[in-house]
Short mmCIF file of C-alpha atoms in Angstrom, two decimals:
data_model
loop_
_atom_site.label_atom_id
_atom_site.label_comp_id
_atom_site.label_asym_id
_atom_site.label_seq_id
_atom_site.Cartn_x
_atom_site.Cartn_y
_atom_site.Cartn_z
CA MET M 1 90.72 87.23 103.23
CA LYS M 2 88.80 90.07 104.62
CA SER M 3 91.38 92.59 103.61
CA TYR M 4 92.19 91.44 100.22
CA GLY M 5 89.95 93.80 98.00
CA LYS M 6 91.30 97.09 100.06
CA LEU M 7 94.88 95.86 99.46
CA LEU M 8 94.38 94.70 95.39
CA ASP M 9 92.86 98.10 95.12
CA HIS M 10 95.62 99.82 96.69
CA ALA M 11 98.29 97.60 94.80
CA ASN M 12 96.33 98.44 91.43
CA SER M 13 96.76 102.07 91.95
CA LEU M 14 100.24 102.29 92.28
CA ASP M 15 102.87 102.92 89.52
CA ILE M 16 105.45 100.50 89.81
CA ILE M 17 109.25 99.36 88.73
CA ASP M 18 109.73 96.69 86.52
CA THR M 19 113.22 95.04 87.84
CA HIS M 20 113.67 92.94 84.58
CA GLU M 21 112.53 92.62 80.88
CA HIS M 22 113.96 91.12 77.51
CA LEU M 23 111.95 93.26 75.40
CA PRO M 24 113.06 93.94 71.78
CA ASN M 25 113.37 97.28 70.15
CA GLU M 26 109.57 98.69 69.64
CA LYS M 27 110.44 99.51 66.06
CA GLY M 28 112.24 95.95 65.53
CA TRP M 29 109.39 94.39 66.94
CA ALA M 30 106.80 96.22 64.80
CA SER M 31 108.65 95.63 61.76
CA GLN M 32 108.42 91.68 62.26
CA LYS M 33 106.07 89.71 60.13
CA HIS M 34 104.93 86.81 61.93
CA ASP M 35 101.89 85.88 63.61
CA ILE M 36 100.48 85.63 67.07
CA LEU M 37 101.07 82.20 67.63
CA VAL M 38 104.96 82.84 66.83
CA GLU M 39 104.77 85.48 68.83
CA TRP M 40 103.47 84.22 71.81
CA MET M 41 105.04 80.76 71.61
CA ARG M 42 108.39 81.99 71.67
CA HIS M 43 108.53 82.25 75.43
CA TYR M 44 107.39 80.42 78.55
CA ILE M 45 103.99 79.15 77.80
CA SER M 46 105.64 77.07 74.97
CA ALA M 47 107.80 75.20 77.25
CA ASP M 48 104.78 74.16 79.32
CA ILE M 49 103.24 72.92 75.66
CA VAL M 50 106.25 71.29 75.21
CA SER M 51 106.12 69.45 78.53
CA ALA M 52 102.42 68.58 78.13
CA GLY M 53 103.55 66.68 75.37
CA LEU M 54 103.97 68.52 71.73
CA SER M 55 107.21 67.55 70.27
CA GLN M 56 109.75 70.27 70.08
CA LYS M 57 110.09 69.53 66.46
CA SER M 58 106.28 70.44 65.92
CA MET M 59 106.80 73.54 68.29
CA ASP M 60 109.70 74.75 66.04
CA ARG M 61 108.31 73.60 62.48
CA ASP M 62 104.71 73.74 62.98
CA ILE M 63 103.79 76.64 65.27
CA ARG M 64 106.68 78.85 65.21
CA GLY M 65 106.98 78.30 61.49
CA SER M 66 105.35 80.21 58.63
CA SER M 67 104.02 77.03 56.62
CA LEU M 68 100.74 76.96 58.06
CA ASP M 69 97.92 79.80 58.92
CA VAL M 70 97.23 80.59 62.70
CA GLU M 71 93.89 78.75 62.70
CA GLU M 72 95.86 75.47 61.33
CA LYS M 73 98.51 75.85 64.06
CA TRP M 74 95.90 76.16 66.57
CA LYS M 75 94.17 72.71 65.80
CA ILE M 76 97.37 71.12 66.23
CA LEU M 77 98.15 73.36 69.49
CA GLU M 78 94.93 73.38 71.06
CA PRO M 79 94.68 69.77 72.75
CA TYR M 80 97.93 70.82 74.67
CA TRP M 81 97.04 74.18 75.12
CA ASN M 82 93.97 72.76 76.99
CA THR M 83 96.20 70.88 79.26
CA ALA M 84 98.50 73.23 80.23
CA ARG M 85 96.28 76.51 80.65
CA ASN M 86 96.07 75.91 84.13
CA THR M 87 99.69 77.30 84.53
CA GLY M 88 100.66 80.53 85.69
CA TYR M 89 102.24 81.19 81.86
CA ALA M 90 98.76 80.76 80.24
CA ARG M 91 97.06 82.83 82.68
CA ALA M 92 99.22 85.70 82.01
CA LEU M 93 98.18 85.50 78.39
CA GLU M 94 94.48 84.95 79.49
CA HIS M 95 94.55 87.85 81.19
CA THR M 96 96.30 89.66 78.09
CA ALA M 97 93.52 88.48 75.90
CA ARG M 98 90.45 89.59 78.04
CA ASP M 99 91.86 92.77 79.02
CA ILE M 100 93.88 94.05 76.14
CA TYR M 101 92.57 92.67 72.99
CA GLY M 102 88.66 92.51 74.66
CA LEU M 103 88.18 88.94 73.64
CA PRO M 104 86.78 86.07 75.98
CA GLY M 105 89.87 84.03 76.45
CA ILE M 106 92.27 82.15 73.89
CA ASN M 107 90.43 79.35 72.05
CA SER M 108 89.53 78.02 68.42
CA GLY M 109 86.73 80.79 68.44
CA THR M 110 89.09 83.82 69.11
CA ILE M 111 92.41 82.91 67.79
CA ALA M 112 91.71 84.40 64.25
CA GLU M 113 90.35 87.72 65.83
CA LEU M 114 93.50 87.62 68.19
CA ASN M 115 96.09 87.53 65.42
CA ARG M 116 93.87 90.27 63.70
CA ILE M 117 93.88 92.62 66.34
CA PHE M 118 97.82 91.65 67.15
CA LYS M 119 98.84 92.64 63.47
CA ALA M 120 97.03 95.85 63.36
CA ARG M 121 98.79 96.87 66.39
CA ARG M 122 101.98 96.31 65.23
CA LYS M 123 101.20 98.31 62.57
CA ASP M 124 100.05 101.06 64.51
CA SER M 125 103.21 101.06 66.00
CA LEU M 126 105.13 101.58 62.93
CA SER M 127 103.07 104.49 62.22
CA GLY M 128 103.54 106.21 65.36
CA LYS M 129 100.97 104.75 67.97
CA SER M 130 103.26 103.23 70.33
CA TYR M 131 101.82 99.94 71.64
CA TYR M 132 104.68 99.66 74.09
CA LYS M 133 103.51 103.00 75.75
CA TYR M 134 99.95 101.45 75.67
CA ILE M 135 100.99 98.35 77.67
CA LEU M 136 103.84 99.42 79.66
CA ARG M 137 102.49 103.00 80.70
CA GLU M 138 98.74 103.23 80.29
CA LYS M 139 97.78 99.50 81.28
CA SER M 140 100.50 98.22 83.43
CA ARG M 141 101.12 101.39 85.05
CA ILE M 142 104.99 100.78 84.67
CA GLU M 143 107.11 104.17 85.23
CA VAL M 144 110.58 102.10 83.92
CA SER M 145 111.48 98.62 83.17
CA ILE M 146 115.27 97.13 83.59
CA LEU M 147 116.12 95.69 80.28
CA ASP M 148 118.23 92.88 79.29
CA GLY M 149 119.17 92.51 75.94
CA GLN M 150 119.26 96.26 74.69
CA GLU M 151 123.12 97.33 75.44
CA GLY M 152 124.36 100.47 74.51
CA LYS M 153 122.89 104.12 75.42
CA ASP M 154 121.59 104.62 71.75
CA LYS M 155 119.98 101.17 71.80
CA CYS M 156 117.90 101.30 74.98
CA ASP M 157 114.64 103.60 75.00
CA PRO M 158 114.92 105.73 78.15
CA ALA M 159 111.29 106.71 77.74
CA PHE M 160 110.57 103.28 79.16
CA PHE M 161 113.95 101.51 79.99
CA ARG M 162 116.91 101.39 82.01
CA ARG M 163 119.58 98.81 80.82
CA VAL M 164 121.87 96.15 82.24
CA TYR M 165 125.13 94.82 81.09
CA ARG M 166 126.16 91.14 80.83
CA PRO M 167 129.99 91.04 81.59
CA GLU M 168 129.83 87.12 81.69
CA ARG M 169 130.94 87.24 77.95
CA PHE M 170 134.40 87.69 79.43
CA MET M 171 134.38 84.57 80.98
CA SER M 172 132.93 82.28 77.97
CA PRO M 173 135.45 82.73 75.11
CA THR M 174 136.55 79.24 74.01
CA ASN M 175 138.64 80.17 71.01
CA ALA M 176 140.78 83.15 69.52
CA ASP M 177 137.85 84.52 67.34
CA GLY M 178 135.80 84.92 70.69
CA ILE M 179 138.56 86.97 72.10
CA ARG M 180 138.91 88.95 69.12
CA SER M 181 135.00 90.05 68.97
CA LEU M 182 134.97 91.33 72.18
CA ALA M 183 138.19 93.13 71.87
CA GLU M 184 137.90 94.83 68.58
CA PRO M 185 135.39 97.07 69.25
CA LEU M 186 137.16 98.69 71.85
CA ALA M 187 140.08 98.96 69.71
CA VAL M 188 142.43 96.67 71.95
CA LYS M 189 144.54 93.76 70.77
CA VAL M 190 144.63 91.09 73.56
CA ASN M 191 147.36 88.73 74.00
CA SER M 192 147.40 87.97 77.86
CA LEU M 193 145.30 87.62 80.73
CA ASP M 194 146.26 91.10 81.93
CA GLY M 195 145.03 92.44 78.77
CA TRP M 196 141.92 90.59 78.92
CA LYS M 197 141.04 91.67 82.52
CA GLU M 198 141.86 95.32 81.73
CA LEU M 199 139.77 94.97 78.66
CA CYS M 200 136.81 93.36 80.94
CA GLU M 201 137.07 96.55 83.44
CA LYS M 202 137.15 98.84 80.69
CA ALA M 203 133.69 97.64 79.12
CA ILE M 204 132.28 97.54 82.54
CA CYS M 205 133.20 101.09 83.51
CA SER M 206 131.89 102.38 80.20
CA GLU M 207 128.47 100.50 80.30
CA ILE M 208 128.04 102.01 84.01
CA GLU M 209 129.32 105.39 83.00
CA THR M 210 126.70 105.65 79.93
CA GLY M 211 123.73 104.37 82.02
CA ALA M 212 123.69 100.83 82.87
CA VAL M 213 122.18 100.21 86.39
CA ALA M 214 123.40 96.68 86.97
CA LEU M 215 125.40 93.87 85.72
CA LYS M 216 123.20 90.70 84.88
CA PHE M 217 124.63 87.03 85.21
CA GLY M 218 122.61 84.25 83.66
CA VAL M 219 125.71 81.44 83.95
CA ALA M 220 123.05 79.00 85.84
CA TYR M 221 122.05 78.10 82.19
CA TRP M 222 125.30 76.56 81.27
CA ARG M 223 127.27 75.94 84.65
CA SER M 224 127.01 75.81 88.56
CA LEU M 225 126.89 78.85 90.50
CA TYR M 226 129.83 78.10 92.77
CA PHE M 227 132.70 80.09 91.71
CA PRO M 228 135.88 78.72 94.04
CA ASP M 229 138.94 81.06 94.25
CA ALA M 230 140.99 80.43 91.50
CA ASP M 231 144.74 80.60 90.68
CA GLU M 232 145.87 83.27 88.54
CA LYS M 233 148.91 81.39 87.06
CA LEU M 234 146.54 78.41 85.99
CA ALA M 235 144.00 80.96 84.40
CA SER M 236 146.77 82.46 82.63
CA GLU M 237 147.75 79.32 81.26
CA THR M 238 144.00 78.48 80.25
CA PHE M 239 143.64 81.87 78.70
CA GLY M 240 147.07 81.27 76.50
CA LYS M 241 145.35 78.06 75.19
CA ILE M 242 142.19 79.36 74.48
CA LEU M 243 143.93 82.47 72.59
CA ASP M 244 145.80 79.52 70.62
CA SER M 245 142.18 78.04 69.99
CA ARG M 246 143.05 74.72 71.69
CA GLU M 247 141.17 72.12 73.50
CA VAL M 248 141.01 73.16 77.14
CA ASP M 249 139.20 72.93 80.33
CA THR M 250 137.76 76.40 80.98
CA ALA M 251 136.28 76.44 84.47
CA PRO M 252 139.53 77.61 86.07
CA PHE M 253 139.71 80.65 83.83
CA GLN M 254 136.20 81.24 84.11
CA ASN M 255 136.23 81.11 87.81
CA PHE M 256 139.08 83.54 87.82
CA MET M 257 137.14 85.79 85.60
CA LEU M 258 134.13 85.91 87.65
CA HIS M 259 136.31 86.62 90.64
CA HIS M 260 137.82 89.74 88.81
CA ILE M 261 134.10 91.23 87.71
CA MET M 262 133.37 90.82 91.20
CA ALA M 263 136.23 92.69 92.23
CA VAL M 264 135.69 95.28 90.31
CA ALA M 265 132.05 95.36 91.29
CA ASP M 266 132.97 95.47 94.84
CA ARG M 267 135.59 98.46 94.21
CA LYS M 268 132.59 100.43 92.39
CA GLY M 269 129.60 99.26 94.86
CA LEU M 270 127.59 97.81 91.85
CA VAL M 271 124.15 96.04 91.88
CA CYS M 272 124.88 92.26 90.27
CA GLN M 273 121.32 90.57 89.01
CA ILE M 274 122.07 86.71 89.21
CA HIS M 275 119.66 84.27 87.51
CA THR M 276 119.04 81.44 90.22
CA GLY M 277 116.25 78.63 90.17
CA LEU M 278 114.41 77.24 87.30
CA GLN M 279 116.00 77.88 83.80
CA GLU M 280 113.60 78.76 81.19
CA GLY M 281 112.91 75.97 78.36
CA ASN M 282 112.89 72.30 78.65
CA GLY M 283 115.73 70.26 80.43
CA ASN M 284 118.48 71.61 82.66
CA TYR M 285 120.43 70.96 85.70
CA LEU M 286 118.48 72.69 88.25
CA SER M 287 120.83 72.21 91.08
CA ASN M 288 123.51 74.40 89.09
CA SER M 289 121.26 77.18 90.11
CA ASN M 290 120.44 76.66 93.78
CA PRO M 291 121.57 80.12 95.42
CA GLU M 292 123.51 78.52 98.27
CA HIS M 293 126.30 77.90 95.95
CA LEU M 294 126.87 82.00 96.04
CA THR M 295 127.70 82.13 99.65
CA ASN M 296 131.48 82.38 99.20
CA LEU M 297 130.82 85.49 96.70
CA PHE M 298 128.14 86.88 99.39
CA LEU M 299 131.18 87.02 102.15
CA LYS M 300 134.05 87.94 99.83
CA TYR M 301 132.42 91.23 98.08
CA ARG M 302 130.41 92.92 100.59
CA ASN M 303 130.35 96.02 98.47
CA VAL M 304 128.48 94.50 95.86
CA THR M 305 124.46 94.35 96.08
CA PHE M 306 123.63 91.08 94.78
CA ASP M 307 119.94 90.99 93.37
CA ILE M 308 119.18 87.21 93.65
CA PHE M 309 116.41 86.63 90.46
CA HIS M 310 113.09 84.54 90.45
CA ILE M 311 112.90 83.84 94.29
CA SER M 312 115.29 81.18 93.37
CA TYR M 313 112.34 78.72 92.90
CA PRO M 314 112.09 75.85 94.01
CA TYR M 315 114.95 77.11 96.59
CA GLN M 316 112.82 80.18 97.93
CA ASN M 317 113.59 79.13 101.39
CA VAL M 318 117.23 78.80 101.06
CA LEU M 319 117.02 82.56 99.28
CA ALA M 320 115.13 83.80 102.53
CA ALA M 321 117.85 82.23 104.60
CA LEU M 322 120.69 84.01 102.45
CA SER M 323 118.62 87.48 102.49
CA LYS M 324 118.13 87.59 106.06
CA ASN M 325 121.85 86.48 106.79
CA PHE M 326 123.61 88.88 104.30
CA PRO M 327 122.72 92.40 104.27
CA ASN M 328 123.78 92.61 100.43
CA VAL M 329 121.50 90.10 99.46
CA MET M 330 118.14 91.15 97.92
CA ILE M 331 115.18 89.11 96.71
CA ASP M 332 113.81 89.70 93.47
CA MET M 333 110.31 88.19 92.45
CA CYS M 334 111.10 88.84 88.71
CA TRP M 335 109.36 85.98 86.71
CA ALA M 336 108.32 84.04 89.98
CA HIS M 337 104.60 85.37 89.77
CA ILE M 338 103.98 83.12 86.60
CA ILE M 339 106.39 80.30 87.31
CA SER M 340 103.91 79.54 90.39
CA PRO M 341 101.27 82.03 91.46
CA SER M 342 100.77 79.92 94.44
CA ALA M 343 104.45 79.42 95.38
CA SER M 344 104.98 83.25 94.83
CA VAL M 345 102.19 84.13 97.38
CA ASN M 346 103.62 81.63 99.96
CA ALA M 347 106.98 82.87 99.46
CA LEU M 348 106.16 86.23 99.88
CA VAL M 349 104.16 85.17 103.19
CA GLU M 350 107.14 83.71 104.70
CA PHE M 351 109.56 86.21 103.39
CA LEU M 352 107.80 88.80 105.27
CA ASP M 353 108.22 86.60 108.58
CA SER M 354 111.77 86.34 108.03
CA VAL M 355 113.45 89.38 106.02
CA PRO M 356 113.37 93.01 106.07
CA ALA M 357 110.73 94.33 103.73
CA SER M 358 113.10 96.96 102.27
CA LYS M 359 115.05 94.12 100.80
CA ILE M 360 112.36 92.42 98.73
CA SER M 361 111.44 93.81 94.70
CA GLY M 362 108.26 92.59 94.06
CA PHE M 363 107.87 92.47 89.93
CA GLY M 364 109.62 92.00 87.07
CA GLY M 365 107.94 90.60 83.74
CA ASP M 366 111.27 88.93 82.35
CA TYR M 367 109.33 88.48 78.65
CA ILE M 368 110.59 88.89 75.15
CA LEU M 369 107.04 89.48 74.19
CA ILE M 370 105.36 92.61 75.26
CA ASP M 371 102.08 91.17 75.91
CA GLY M 372 103.09 88.98 78.52
CA VAL M 373 104.13 92.01 80.69
CA TYR M 374 100.61 93.00 81.12
CA GLY M 375 99.25 89.90 82.25
CA HIS M 376 102.47 89.33 84.52
CA GLN M 377 102.18 92.12 86.30
CA LYS M 378 98.49 91.65 86.95
CA ILE M 379 99.05 88.48 88.57
CA ALA M 380 102.04 90.11 90.46
CA ARG M 381 99.87 92.84 92.08
CA GLN M 382 97.07 90.18 92.89
CA ASN M 383 99.90 87.76 94.61
CA ILE M 384 101.01 90.55 96.66
CA ALA M 385 97.69 91.42 97.78
CA LYS M 386 97.03 87.98 98.75
CA ALA M 387 100.04 87.91 100.77
CA LEU M 388 99.82 91.16 102.87
CA SER M 389 96.22 90.31 103.26
CA ALA M 390 97.00 87.15 104.96
CA LYS M 391 99.29 89.11 107.31
CA VAL M 392 96.68 91.77 108.32
CA ASP M 393 94.02 88.98 108.74
CA GLU M 394 95.94 87.48 111.03
CA GLY M 395 96.64 90.48 112.88
CA VAL M 396 100.59 90.47 112.08
CA PHE M 397 100.21 94.02 111.09
CA ASP M 398 97.54 96.65 110.18
CA ILE M 399 96.41 97.41 106.67
CA ASP M 400 98.24 100.83 106.84
CA TYR M 401 101.42 99.20 107.12
CA ALA M 402 100.48 96.57 104.42
CA LYS M 403 99.83 99.25 102.03
CA GLU M 404 103.04 100.72 102.95
CA ILE M 405 105.17 97.46 102.32
CA CYS M 406 103.03 96.99 98.89
CA GLY M 407 104.72 100.58 97.74
CA MET M 408 107.99 99.34 98.96
CA LEU M 409 107.84 96.05 96.98
CA LEU M 410 106.47 97.46 93.97
CA TYR M 411 108.18 100.81 93.84
CA GLY M 412 110.14 102.03 96.70
CA ASN M 413 112.80 99.06 96.87
CA PRO M 414 113.40 98.86 93.22
CA LYS M 415 114.32 102.63 92.88
CA ARG M 416 116.41 102.55 95.72
CA ILE M 417 118.45 99.29 95.08
CA PHE M 418 118.73 100.27 91.61
CA ARG M 419 119.31 104.18 92.16
CA LEU M 420 117.05 104.99 89.38
#
């Protein structure tokens, strides 16, 4: 790749926008007492370790527990780490170990020192030396991240984040207590589907008015993404049974409420981020998350901007066709670069053959641990440079246009899509 070095230098020179994170509040993170393996094994790489053969019981008890010290934990973990360190999840942490911690990787000779530095930096954060600023701004050059998990204008730190709101909670109550828990904070008593619809719209409007930049849906973790049109009368009857805490198939109610939420989003021209493709963790129904299931929503709600997550891996070619076909369907590469770095490069090469470059957001860390973000953005910049250099070296377009696209993917597109 003759042009790769120049394009990587350009990618590395850019401030970027991160489309998706799950990071906790920094003060809360810094106040925690666990070791570095509890921290790192909370997300992503732990799924590969379990897939490699460590039992989930041992992961929860021995590695994520507090009864063993970090070196004892490493003795249990090491054989599985060595068979999984080839994956994108492990590579992201290896980059962090080298570039942030200044150590030659993650192994038996470095784990104790990694843990010491981790604890020292968490302590520093409590005393005012922000580790989030160091990772997100200074090392990763992230201007702003879109955060899932810190709802409410007073919880999301505007120095680093803009937040999303998850209205799917209005699809999933199973009893009267679930309904009450959502209604009481808004000082509303709900006794009918009409009241529930009104409460849902009120909550969405309140969150958007106070700074939420999008709605987020993770329903593919627990059901299919196909939401057929639903009869309001049946949904009302179902809601009545939920209100009475009676056993009932809630699917008709879920379908109806999703369409109600989309109708609100359509009237207001909102962005909806939707999880598609691989579900995090071990064991799920992958077919539930095929983006093709969403087609009826794309057709019906033309004023909604659908930001489709994770390149829909392994349905990335389906997503390319959908984004090509629908003006309101965007491709979001969040998480994808560490699910499979090579699949992300290949997907971007194909996206750039079929989809306008203005419709692709190039990076979202999608981590609950701050250390993962650095390694992920480093891989993402490399992947984007690789895909663009393939186009330049083939003579598809020149290096100046490749640099322009790089800036669109990493900054311009998400800034425009989310109106930042």
